[in-house]
Amino acid sequence: MALKSDLSAGYYYVCTALIVLLVISIIYLIHQIMTYINRTKKKDIPNLHKNETYENNDNITPARSIHLIPTVWFHKFWNHVIHIVGVGEMSIGTIIILLIYLTVNIIFLALPFETDEGVPHVTSIRFAYLGIANAAFIFPLATRNSIFTTLMGIPFERMITYHRWVGRTIFWLLTFHASAQIQSNYNSSKSVSNSLWGTDVYKWGFLAYLFLSITVTMANSVFRRFAFEWFYWSHFNFLFFIIFGCLHQKIFFYFTITGIVLYGIDKILRKIFGSFRTVNVTSVEAVSSGVTKIIFRFPTYYEAGQYIFVNFPFLKLPTSLIDWHPFSLSSPPLSSFGSSISSSGGVNTASIDDTVDEGFTSIHVKIQGGYTKTLYAKSQQGSQLTETPLTMRVQGPYGKSSIDFSSYKTVLLVSGGVGITPIISILGDLVDSQIKSNYIVTQAIHFLWVIPDIGSYSWFEKELEKIQQSAATLLPPEKYLLDIQVFLTRSTTTPSSKFFPGRPNIRKIMKLIKQNHGSGDIAVGVCGPAPLIKEVRNAAGSESDVTCLFKTHTETFEL
């Protein structure tokens, strides 16, 4: 009769989780309505402050307090990033959310649900039921058109973090369950084979756990970063996990059916609305330092900072036909800033001086594994790559910024290496909106790019020059400011005033920006190596005060 008690733990856990998700969804909906109302109001653009510091300047009104001290300290505490051995960088806020999630699981493990005899009972079976209760959410969390994304505004690349949490929790819960059951079976039979697959129930349970273990192992960050294909294909083991799990215990089906259906709907939507959309590639160029620049016509609207999954059928048949990889869109939406097409080394290329229609999009792919290395080698072939027009298959776009940069007067964008790809898209979109006098309050944009040497600058030299030139000629200097700084970490010489040797002092730069900014919060966008992201986020917390909070959006989408 203990079985009914243990099942109650999983059932009430699912109910509790659904209530929490409903509350978050309602809060998100209210926030979206208020944001829409605010964006429809035309903004008056005042003149910028021209002082470099507020100190000893009687003509400048000091910044006024707009936040309570407890609010500032909570902001500092919640967003502070620390390094956890074996895990990486995590903010205090993320750690708290993770601890709350784990605590809820522990509570439902320990709650004394009564059996029909009225005796509280907890067995290893409860670990199994709580594991499959978590499995009710694992599949929707991995869908690109997730219902959670729609209801709560959390995009796929950030939802994946919760997907990993739930996946590892399922693994450890079922590990304890399997270990206890095998030990119990062995104590009675004294046979390893009988303990593992002596009955159909044992056999199906063992196989389900085996495929789950392979999936979790291959999901390690080492495989995701350096052997993406192994990670990608091993994840299809979830099909066997579902099949054998349902054969092992029928209740598995009832807990997971909703999530499986939502996952299937996502697959159907991606199939109907462009999962295998084929686009024409205009240019494939091998840029310096192992970066491939691809220009293509993308008719679908996308937002700055979003990314797509791409497939190159011409790379390595037959695996290339089903090999998909995510890359950030490096060009701003509905703009020609990112559509400059190189005339060197590309296929079917146009001159840089030619007029290019809107609708062209770019991605920049840096060598990080076998797939990207093959792509770079192909791009070096130039016009000999193929005699026929190149095509590329696209899924997306996906992703959503956690903050609306256009609603902040001052924006700081920081990127490291090829992490510039989503950041330059945001930069180009902001400048383009300023020029077109859209509903945008952003006046001052500070752009920092940290790269090893001047050779890496060629990745986006044309795009940055064009953005800067457009801002200088089309925007009144008394109302708008664009400050571009490039830091060369391996060079002691700089070709112009926009270049600086060494690494930037992020905290000092934020302090200077705040002095010029006056009152009001500042938006910060950062993408790059983990140490740079940690430095920017912690500096943003340190420099936040009652006059200004630095609100940070990070682009990582580590899958």
Coordinates of C-alpha atoms in Angstrom, one line a residue:
M1 CA 0.0 0.0 0.0
A2 CA 3.1 2.2 0.2
L3 CA 2.9 2.6 -3.6
K4 CA -0.2 4.8 -3.4
S5 CA 1.6 7.1 -0.9
D6 CA 4.6 7.4 -3.0
L7 CA 2.5 8.2 -6.1
S8 CA 0.9 11.1 -4.1
A9 CA 4.3 12.7 -3.7
G10 CA 4.8 12.9 -7.5
Y11 CA 1.2 14.0 -8.2
Y12 CA 1.3 16.9 -5.7
Y13 CA 4.7 17.9 -6.9
V14 CA 3.4 18.3 -10.4
C15 CA 0.4 20.3 -9.1
T16 CA 2.7 22.6 -7.1
A17 CA 5.0 23.2 -10.1
L18 CA 2.0 24.1 -12.3
I19 CA 0.7 26.6 -9.8
V20 CA 4.1 28.3 -9.7
L21 CA 4.3 28.5 -13.5
L22 CA 0.8 30.0 -13.7
V23 CA 1.7 32.8 -11.2
I24 CA 4.9 33.6 -13.2
S25 CA 3.0 33.6 -16.4
I26 CA 0.4 36.1 -15.0
I27 CA 3.2 38.4 -13.8
Y28 CA 4.9 38.2 -17.3
L29 CA 1.6 39.0 -19.1
I30 CA 1.1 42.1 -16.9
H31 CA 4.7 43.2 -17.6
Q32 CA 4.2 42.8 -21.3
I33 CA 1.1 44.9 -21.3
M34 CA 2.8 47.7 -19.4
T35 CA 5.8 47.5 -21.7
Y36 CA 3.6 47.8 -24.8
I37 CA 1.8 50.8 -23.5
N38 CA 5.0 52.5 -22.6
R39 CA 6.6 51.8 -26.0
T40 CA 3.7 53.4 -27.9
K41 CA 4.4 56.8 -26.4
K42 CA 6.6 59.1 -28.5
K43 CA 9.7 60.1 -26.5
D44 CA 11.2 63.6 -26.3
I45 CA 15.0 63.5 -26.9
P46 CA 16.8 66.1 -24.7
N47 CA 20.3 67.2 -25.2
L48 CA 23.1 65.1 -23.8
H49 CA 25.3 66.1 -20.8
K50 CA 28.7 67.3 -22.1
N51 CA 30.7 67.1 -18.9
E52 CA 33.2 64.3 -18.2
T53 CA 32.5 64.4 -14.5
Y54 CA 30.1 65.9 -12.1
E55 CA 32.8 66.9 -9.7
N56 CA 33.6 70.6 -9.4
N57 CA 31.0 71.6 -12.0
D58 CA 28.3 73.9 -10.7
N59 CA 26.5 74.0 -14.0
I60 CA 25.4 70.3 -13.9
T61 CA 22.6 69.2 -11.7
P62 CA 23.7 66.3 -9.5
A63 CA 22.1 62.9 -10.2
R64 CA 19.0 62.4 -8.0
S65 CA 18.1 59.2 -6.1
I66 CA 15.5 57.0 -7.8
H67 CA 16.0 53.7 -5.9
L68 CA 15.8 52.7 -2.2
I69 CA 19.0 51.5 -0.6
P70 CA 17.4 48.0 0.1
T71 CA 16.6 47.8 -3.7
V72 CA 20.2 48.6 -4.6
W73 CA 21.7 46.0 -2.2
F74 CA 19.3 43.3 -3.4
H75 CA 20.3 44.1 -7.0
K76 CA 24.0 43.8 -6.0
F77 CA 23.5 40.6 -4.1
W78 CA 21.2 38.8 -6.6
N79 CA 23.4 39.5 -9.6
H80 CA 26.8 38.9 -8.1
V81 CA 28.6 36.1 -9.9
I82 CA 30.8 33.5 -8.3
H83 CA 32.8 30.5 -9.6
I84 CA 31.7 27.1 -8.5
V85 CA 34.3 24.3 -9.1
G86 CA 33.0 21.8 -11.6
V87 CA 30.0 24.0 -12.5
G88 CA 31.4 27.3 -13.7
E89 CA 30.1 30.9 -13.1
M90 CA 26.7 31.3 -11.5
S91 CA 25.0 34.4 -10.1
I92 CA 23.7 34.3 -6.5
G93 CA 20.2 34.7 -7.9
T94 CA 20.6 31.6 -10.1
I95 CA 22.0 29.6 -7.2
I96 CA 19.0 30.6 -5.0
I97 CA 16.5 29.5 -7.7
L98 CA 18.4 26.2 -8.0
L99 CA 18.4 25.7 -4.2
I100 CA 14.7 26.4 -4.1
Y101 CA 14.1 23.9 -6.9
L102 CA 16.2 21.2 -5.1
T103 CA 14.5 22.0 -1.7
V104 CA 11.1 21.5 -3.2
N105 CA 12.2 18.1 -4.4
I106 CA 13.6 17.2 -1.0
I107 CA 10.4 18.3 0.7
F108 CA 8.3 16.1 -1.5
L109 CA 10.7 13.2 -0.8
A110 CA 10.4 13.7 3.0
L111 CA 6.7 14.6 3.3
P112 CA 4.9 11.9 5.3
F113 CA 2.1 11.0 2.9
E114 CA 0.0 8.5 4.6
T115 CA -0.8 5.0 3.3
D116 CA -4.2 3.5 3.5
E117 CA -3.2 2.1 6.9
G118 CA -2.6 5.7 8.1
V119 CA 1.2 5.1 8.5
P120 CA 3.6 7.6 6.9
H121 CA 5.9 5.6 4.5
V122 CA 8.8 6.5 2.3
T123 CA 10.5 4.0 0.0
S124 CA 12.8 4.0 -2.9
I125 CA 9.7 3.9 -5.1
R126 CA 9.1 7.5 -4.1
F127 CA 12.4 8.5 -5.7
A128 CA 11.1 6.9 -8.9
Y129 CA 7.8 8.7 -8.8
L130 CA 9.4 12.0 -8.1
G131 CA 11.8 11.4 -10.9
I132 CA 9.1 10.8 -13.5
A133 CA 7.1 13.7 -12.1
N134 CA 10.1 15.9 -13.0
A135 CA 10.1 14.1 -16.4
A136 CA 6.7 15.7 -17.0
F137 CA 8.6 19.0 -17.6
I138 CA 11.8 17.9 -19.1
F139 CA 10.5 17.7 -22.7
P140 CA 8.7 21.1 -22.9
L141 CA 11.9 22.7 -21.4
A142 CA 13.8 21.5 -24.4
T143 CA 11.5 22.6 -27.2
R144 CA 12.4 25.7 -29.2
N145 CA 8.7 26.8 -29.5
S146 CA 8.2 26.0 -25.8
I147 CA 4.9 26.8 -24.1
F148 CA 7.0 28.1 -21.2
T149 CA 8.6 30.6 -23.6
T150 CA 5.2 31.8 -24.8
L151 CA 3.7 32.1 -21.3
M152 CA 6.7 33.4 -19.3
G153 CA 8.9 35.0 -22.0
I154 CA 11.9 32.8 -21.2
P155 CA 13.6 32.0 -24.5
F156 CA 15.0 28.6 -25.6
E157 CA 18.7 29.3 -24.8
R158 CA 17.9 30.3 -21.2
M159 CA 15.3 27.6 -20.8
I160 CA 18.0 25.0 -21.5
T161 CA 19.6 25.8 -18.2
Y162 CA 16.4 24.6 -16.4
H163 CA 16.2 21.7 -18.8
R164 CA 19.7 20.6 -17.5
W165 CA 18.7 21.1 -13.9
V166 CA 15.6 18.9 -14.3
G167 CA 17.5 16.3 -16.4
R168 CA 20.2 15.9 -13.7
T169 CA 17.7 15.8 -10.9
I170 CA 15.8 13.0 -12.8
F171 CA 19.1 11.1 -13.2
W172 CA 20.0 11.3 -9.5
L173 CA 16.5 10.4 -8.3
L174 CA 16.4 7.4 -10.6
T175 CA 20.0 6.5 -9.7
F176 CA 19.0 6.2 -6.0
H177 CA 15.8 4.2 -7.0
A178 CA 17.7 1.8 -9.3
S179 CA 20.5 1.3 -6.8
A180 CA 18.1 0.5 -4.0
Q181 CA 16.1 -1.8 -6.1
I182 CA 19.1 -3.7 -7.5
Q183 CA 20.5 -4.1 -3.9
S184 CA 17.1 -5.4 -2.7
N185 CA 16.8 -7.8 -5.6
Y186 CA 20.4 -9.0 -5.1
N187 CA 19.8 -9.6 -1.3
S188 CA 17.0 -11.9 -2.2
S189 CA 18.3 -13.7 -5.3
K190 CA 22.1 -13.5 -4.8
S191 CA 22.4 -13.1 -8.5
V192 CA 23.6 -10.0 -10.4
S193 CA 21.8 -11.1 -13.7
N194 CA 18.5 -11.7 -11.9
S195 CA 18.9 -8.4 -10.1
L196 CA 19.3 -6.5 -13.4
W197 CA 17.0 -8.4 -15.8
G198 CA 15.5 -11.3 -14.0
T199 CA 12.0 -10.2 -14.8
D200 CA 10.5 -8.0 -17.5
V201 CA 10.0 -5.1 -15.0
Y202 CA 13.7 -5.3 -14.0
K203 CA 14.8 -5.6 -17.6
W204 CA 12.9 -2.6 -18.9
G205 CA 13.8 -0.5 -15.9
F206 CA 17.5 -1.3 -16.3
L207 CA 17.4 -0.4 -20.1
A208 CA 15.6 2.9 -19.4
Y209 CA 18.2 3.9 -16.8
L210 CA 21.1 2.8 -19.1
F211 CA 19.9 5.1 -21.9
L212 CA 19.3 7.9 -19.5
S213 CA 22.8 7.6 -18.2
I214 CA 24.3 7.8 -21.7
T215 CA 22.3 10.9 -22.4
V216 CA 23.3 12.7 -19.2
T217 CA 27.0 11.7 -19.7
M218 CA 27.1 13.0 -23.2
A219 CA 25.4 16.3 -22.1
N220 CA 28.5 17.3 -20.2
S221 CA 29.9 20.7 -21.3
V222 CA 33.0 19.0 -22.7
F223 CA 31.0 17.2 -25.3
R224 CA 28.7 20.1 -26.0
R225 CA 31.6 22.4 -26.8
F226 CA 34.1 20.1 -28.5
A227 CA 32.1 17.2 -29.8
F228 CA 28.7 18.7 -30.5
E229 CA 27.7 15.8 -32.8
W230 CA 28.2 13.3 -30.1
F231 CA 26.1 15.4 -27.7
Y232 CA 23.4 16.0 -30.3
W233 CA 22.9 12.4 -31.5
S234 CA 23.2 10.9 -28.0
H235 CA 20.2 13.0 -26.9
F236 CA 17.9 11.0 -29.2
N237 CA 18.4 8.2 -26.6
F238 CA 15.4 9.9 -24.8
L239 CA 13.2 8.0 -27.2
F240 CA 14.4 4.7 -25.7
F241 CA 14.2 6.1 -22.2
I242 CA 10.5 6.9 -22.8
I243 CA 9.8 3.5 -24.4
F244 CA 11.5 1.4 -21.8
G245 CA 10.3 3.6 -19.0
C246 CA 6.7 3.1 -20.0
L247 CA 7.3 -0.7 -20.3
H248 CA 8.8 -0.6 -16.9
Q249 CA 6.0 1.2 -15.2
K250 CA 2.8 2.4 -16.9
I251 CA 2.4 5.4 -14.7
F252 CA 5.5 6.8 -16.5
F253 CA 3.3 7.3 -19.5
Y254 CA 0.6 9.3 -17.7
F255 CA 3.2 11.7 -16.1
T256 CA 5.1 12.4 -19.4
I257 CA 2.4 12.2 -22.1
T258 CA 1.6 15.9 -21.9
G259 CA 5.3 16.9 -22.2
I260 CA 5.8 14.5 -25.1
V261 CA 2.8 15.9 -26.9
L262 CA 4.1 19.4 -26.5
Y263 CA 7.5 18.3 -27.8
G264 CA 5.7 16.7 -30.8
I265 CA 3.8 19.9 -31.5
D266 CA 7.0 21.9 -31.4
K267 CA 8.5 19.5 -34.0
I268 CA 5.4 19.9 -36.2
L269 CA 5.4 23.7 -35.9
R270 CA 9.1 23.8 -36.9
K271 CA 8.3 21.6 -39.9
I272 CA 5.4 23.7 -41.0
F273 CA 6.8 27.2 -40.3
G274 CA 10.3 26.8 -41.8
S275 CA 12.1 24.1 -39.9
F276 CA 13.8 23.2 -43.2
R277 CA 13.6 26.6 -44.9
T278 CA 16.2 26.8 -47.6
V279 CA 17.9 30.1 -48.2
N280 CA 20.3 31.3 -50.9
V281 CA 23.8 31.9 -49.8
T282 CA 25.3 35.0 -51.4
S283 CA 28.8 34.9 -50.0
V284 CA 31.0 32.5 -48.1
E285 CA 34.3 34.1 -47.0
A286 CA 37.2 32.9 -44.9
V287 CA 38.0 35.8 -42.7
S288 CA 41.2 35.9 -40.7
S289 CA 41.8 34.0 -37.4
G290 CA 39.6 31.0 -38.4
V291 CA 36.3 32.8 -38.9
T292 CA 33.9 32.1 -41.7
K293 CA 31.5 34.9 -42.7
I294 CA 28.3 33.9 -44.5
I295 CA 26.0 36.3 -46.2
F296 CA 22.5 35.0 -47.2
R297 CA 19.0 36.3 -47.9
F298 CA 16.8 35.8 -44.9
P299 CA 13.2 36.9 -45.6
T300 CA 12.0 36.3 -42.0
Y301 CA 11.8 39.1 -39.5
Y302 CA 14.1 38.6 -36.5
E303 CA 15.1 40.7 -33.4
A304 CA 18.6 41.9 -32.7
G305 CA 20.6 39.4 -30.7
Q306 CA 18.7 36.3 -31.9
Y307 CA 20.2 33.2 -33.4
I308 CA 19.4 30.5 -35.9
F309 CA 20.1 26.8 -36.3
V310 CA 21.8 26.2 -39.7
N311 CA 22.6 23.2 -41.9
F312 CA 25.0 23.1 -44.8
P313 CA 24.1 20.2 -47.1
F314 CA 27.3 20.8 -49.1
L315 CA 29.7 20.2 -46.3
K316 CA 30.1 16.5 -45.7
L317 CA 27.6 14.2 -47.2
P318 CA 25.5 12.3 -45.9
T319 CA 25.8 13.5 -42.3
S320 CA 25.7 17.2 -43.3
L321 CA 22.0 16.7 -44.4
I322 CA 20.9 16.2 -40.8
D323 CA 23.6 18.2 -38.9
W324 CA 22.3 21.4 -37.3
H325 CA 24.3 23.9 -35.3
P326 CA 23.3 27.2 -33.6
F327 CA 24.9 30.6 -34.6
S328 CA 24.1 34.2 -33.7
L329 CA 22.8 36.5 -36.4
S330 CA 25.5 39.2 -36.6
S331 CA 23.5 41.7 -38.7
P332 CA 20.8 43.9 -37.3
P333 CA 17.2 43.3 -38.5
L334 CA 15.9 45.2 -41.5
S335 CA 19.1 47.1 -42.0
S336 CA 21.9 47.2 -44.5
F337 CA 24.6 47.6 -41.8
G338 CA 25.4 43.9 -41.8
S339 CA 24.8 43.3 -45.5
S340 CA 28.1 44.4 -46.8
I341 CA 29.4 41.6 -49.0
S342 CA 33.0 41.0 -49.5
S343 CA 34.5 40.7 -53.0
S344 CA 37.4 38.5 -51.9
G345 CA 37.2 34.8 -51.5
G346 CA 33.4 34.6 -51.7
V347 CA 31.0 32.8 -54.0
N348 CA 28.6 34.8 -56.1
T349 CA 29.8 38.0 -54.4
A350 CA 29.0 41.6 -55.0
S351 CA 31.3 44.6 -54.5
I352 CA 31.4 46.2 -51.1
D353 CA 30.5 49.5 -52.8
D354 CA 27.4 48.0 -54.5
T355 CA 24.0 48.8 -53.3
V356 CA 22.6 45.8 -51.4
D357 CA 18.9 45.5 -50.8
E358 CA 17.5 45.0 -47.3
G359 CA 16.9 41.4 -46.4
F360 CA 20.5 40.2 -46.4
T361 CA 21.7 38.7 -43.2
S362 CA 25.1 37.5 -41.9
I363 CA 26.5 35.0 -39.5
H364 CA 30.1 34.6 -38.4
V365 CA 31.3 31.1 -37.5
K366 CA 34.6 30.6 -35.5
I367 CA 36.5 27.3 -35.6
Q368 CA 35.6 25.4 -32.4
G369 CA 35.3 21.8 -33.5
G370 CA 35.3 19.5 -36.5
Y371 CA 32.1 20.9 -38.1
T372 CA 33.3 24.5 -38.0
K373 CA 36.8 23.5 -39.1
T374 CA 35.4 21.8 -42.2
L375 CA 33.3 24.9 -42.9
Y376 CA 36.3 27.2 -42.7
A377 CA 38.3 24.9 -45.0
K378 CA 35.5 24.9 -47.5
S379 CA 35.2 28.7 -47.4
Q380 CA 39.0 29.0 -48.2
Q381 CA 38.2 27.5 -51.6
G382 CA 36.6 30.8 -52.6
S383 CA 34.8 30.8 -56.0
Q384 CA 35.9 27.2 -56.6
L385 CA 33.7 26.0 -53.7
T386 CA 30.9 25.2 -56.2
E387 CA 29.8 26.1 -59.7
T388 CA 26.1 26.2 -58.7
P389 CA 24.4 28.7 -56.3
L390 CA 24.9 27.7 -52.7
T391 CA 22.0 27.0 -50.4
M392 CA 21.7 26.7 -46.6
R393 CA 18.9 25.4 -44.5
V394 CA 17.7 27.4 -41.5
Q395 CA 15.6 26.9 -38.4
G396 CA 14.6 29.9 -36.4
P397 CA 15.1 32.7 -35.4
Y398 CA 15.2 32.0 -31.7
G399 CA 16.1 33.9 -28.6
K400 CA 15.0 37.0 -26.8
S401 CA 16.9 39.7 -24.9
S402 CA 16.1 39.8 -21.2
I403 CA 16.0 43.6 -21.3
D404 CA 14.7 46.1 -23.8
F405 CA 17.8 48.1 -24.7
S406 CA 15.8 50.7 -26.6
S407 CA 14.0 51.8 -23.4
Y408 CA 17.3 52.9 -21.7
K409 CA 18.9 56.3 -22.2
T410 CA 22.4 54.8 -21.9
V411 CA 23.5 51.4 -23.2
L412 CA 26.9 49.7 -22.6
L413 CA 27.7 46.8 -25.0
V414 CA 30.7 44.6 -24.2
S415 CA 31.9 41.7 -26.3
G416 CA 34.9 39.4 -26.3
G417 CA 36.2 37.7 -29.4
V418 CA 33.6 36.2 -31.7
G419 CA 31.1 37.0 -28.9
I420 CA 30.6 40.2 -30.8
T421 CA 28.1 38.5 -33.2
P422 CA 24.9 39.1 -31.2
I423 CA 26.3 42.4 -29.7
I424 CA 27.0 44.0 -33.0
S425 CA 23.5 43.1 -34.1
I426 CA 22.1 45.0 -31.1
L427 CA 24.4 47.9 -31.8
G428 CA 23.4 48.2 -35.4
D429 CA 19.7 47.9 -34.5
L430 CA 19.9 50.7 -31.9
V431 CA 21.7 53.1 -34.2
D432 CA 19.4 52.2 -37.1
S433 CA 16.4 53.0 -34.8
Q434 CA 17.9 56.3 -33.8
I435 CA 18.4 57.3 -37.4
K436 CA 14.8 56.3 -38.3
S437 CA 13.4 58.2 -35.2
N438 CA 11.7 55.1 -33.9
Y439 CA 10.2 54.9 -30.5
I440 CA 13.5 54.6 -28.7
V441 CA 14.9 56.6 -25.8
T442 CA 18.6 55.4 -26.2
Q443 CA 20.9 58.4 -26.7
A444 CA 24.4 57.2 -25.6
I445 CA 25.8 53.9 -26.7
H446 CA 29.2 52.7 -25.5
F447 CA 30.6 49.7 -27.4
L448 CA 33.6 47.7 -26.1
W449 CA 35.2 44.9 -28.0
V450 CA 38.1 42.8 -26.6
I451 CA 40.2 40.9 -29.1
P452 CA 43.7 39.4 -29.2
D453 CA 45.1 41.6 -32.1
I454 CA 44.3 43.8 -35.0
G455 CA 43.9 40.8 -37.2
S456 CA 40.7 39.9 -35.4
Y457 CA 39.3 43.4 -36.1
S458 CA 38.8 42.4 -39.7
W459 CA 35.9 40.1 -38.7
F460 CA 33.7 43.2 -38.4
E461 CA 35.8 46.1 -39.6
K462 CA 33.4 47.0 -42.5
E463 CA 30.3 46.7 -40.3
L464 CA 31.7 48.8 -37.4
E465 CA 33.0 51.5 -39.8
K466 CA 29.7 51.7 -41.5
I467 CA 27.7 52.0 -38.3
Q468 CA 30.1 54.7 -36.9
Q469 CA 30.0 56.6 -40.2
S470 CA 26.2 56.5 -40.3
A471 CA 25.8 57.7 -36.7
A472 CA 28.3 60.5 -37.3
T473 CA 26.6 61.8 -40.4
L474 CA 22.9 61.2 -39.7
L475 CA 22.6 61.8 -36.0
P476 CA 22.8 65.2 -34.3
P477 CA 25.9 65.1 -32.0
E478 CA 24.2 67.2 -29.3
K479 CA 21.5 64.5 -28.8
Y480 CA 23.3 61.2 -29.6
L481 CA 26.6 59.6 -28.7
L482 CA 28.3 56.5 -30.1
D483 CA 31.6 55.6 -28.5
I484 CA 33.4 52.6 -29.9
Q485 CA 36.5 51.2 -28.2
V486 CA 38.5 48.2 -29.3
F487 CA 41.0 46.6 -26.8
L488 CA 43.9 44.5 -28.2
T489 CA 45.1 42.1 -25.5
R490 CA 48.2 40.9 -27.3
S491 CA 49.4 44.1 -28.9
T492 CA 51.2 47.2 -27.5
T493 CA 50.7 49.3 -30.6
T494 CA 47.4 50.8 -31.7
P495 CA 46.6 52.0 -35.3
S496 CA 44.1 54.7 -34.2
S497 CA 42.4 56.4 -31.3
K498 CA 39.6 53.9 -31.0
F499 CA 42.1 51.1 -30.2
F500 CA 43.7 50.5 -26.8
P501 CA 46.3 48.0 -25.6
G502 CA 45.6 45.5 -22.9
R503 CA 42.3 44.7 -21.3
P504 CA 39.6 47.2 -20.3
N505 CA 39.0 48.2 -16.7
I506 CA 35.2 47.5 -16.8
R507 CA 34.5 49.0 -13.4
K508 CA 36.3 52.2 -14.2
I509 CA 34.5 52.6 -17.5
M510 CA 31.1 52.0 -15.9
K511 CA 32.0 54.7 -13.2
L512 CA 32.8 57.2 -16.0
I513 CA 29.6 56.4 -17.9
K514 CA 27.5 56.8 -14.8
Q515 CA 29.0 60.2 -14.1
N516 CA 28.0 61.4 -17.6
H517 CA 24.7 59.7 -17.5
G518 CA 22.8 61.4 -14.7
S519 CA 19.8 59.6 -13.2
G520 CA 18.2 56.5 -14.5
D521 CA 19.2 52.9 -15.0
I522 CA 21.8 51.8 -17.6
A523 CA 21.4 48.7 -19.8
V524 CA 24.4 46.4 -20.3
G525 CA 24.8 43.7 -22.9
V526 CA 27.7 41.3 -22.8
C527 CA 28.8 38.2 -24.7
G528 CA 32.1 36.5 -24.7
P529 CA 34.3 34.2 -22.5
A530 CA 33.0 33.3 -19.1
P531 CA 35.6 35.4 -17.2
L532 CA 34.6 38.5 -19.2
I533 CA 30.9 37.9 -18.5
K534 CA 31.7 37.5 -14.8
E535 CA 33.8 40.7 -14.7
V536 CA 31.0 42.7 -16.4
R537 CA 28.2 41.4 -14.2
N538 CA 30.1 42.0 -11.0
A539 CA 31.2 45.4 -12.0
A540 CA 27.6 46.3 -12.9
G541 CA 26.6 45.3 -9.4
S542 CA 29.5 47.2 -7.7
E543 CA 28.7 50.4 -9.6
S544 CA 25.0 50.3 -9.1
D545 CA 23.7 52.9 -6.6
V546 CA 20.5 54.8 -5.7
T547 CA 20.8 57.0 -8.8
C548 CA 21.5 54.2 -11.3
L549 CA 21.2 50.4 -11.6
F550 CA 23.3 48.6 -14.2
K551 CA 21.0 46.0 -15.6
T552 CA 22.8 43.2 -17.4
H553 CA 21.8 40.9 -20.2
T554 CA 24.2 38.1 -21.1
E555 CA 24.3 36.2 -24.4
T556 CA 25.6 32.7 -23.9
F557 CA 23.0 30.2 -25.2
E558 CA 25.3 27.3 -24.4
L559 CA 23.3 24.3 -25.6

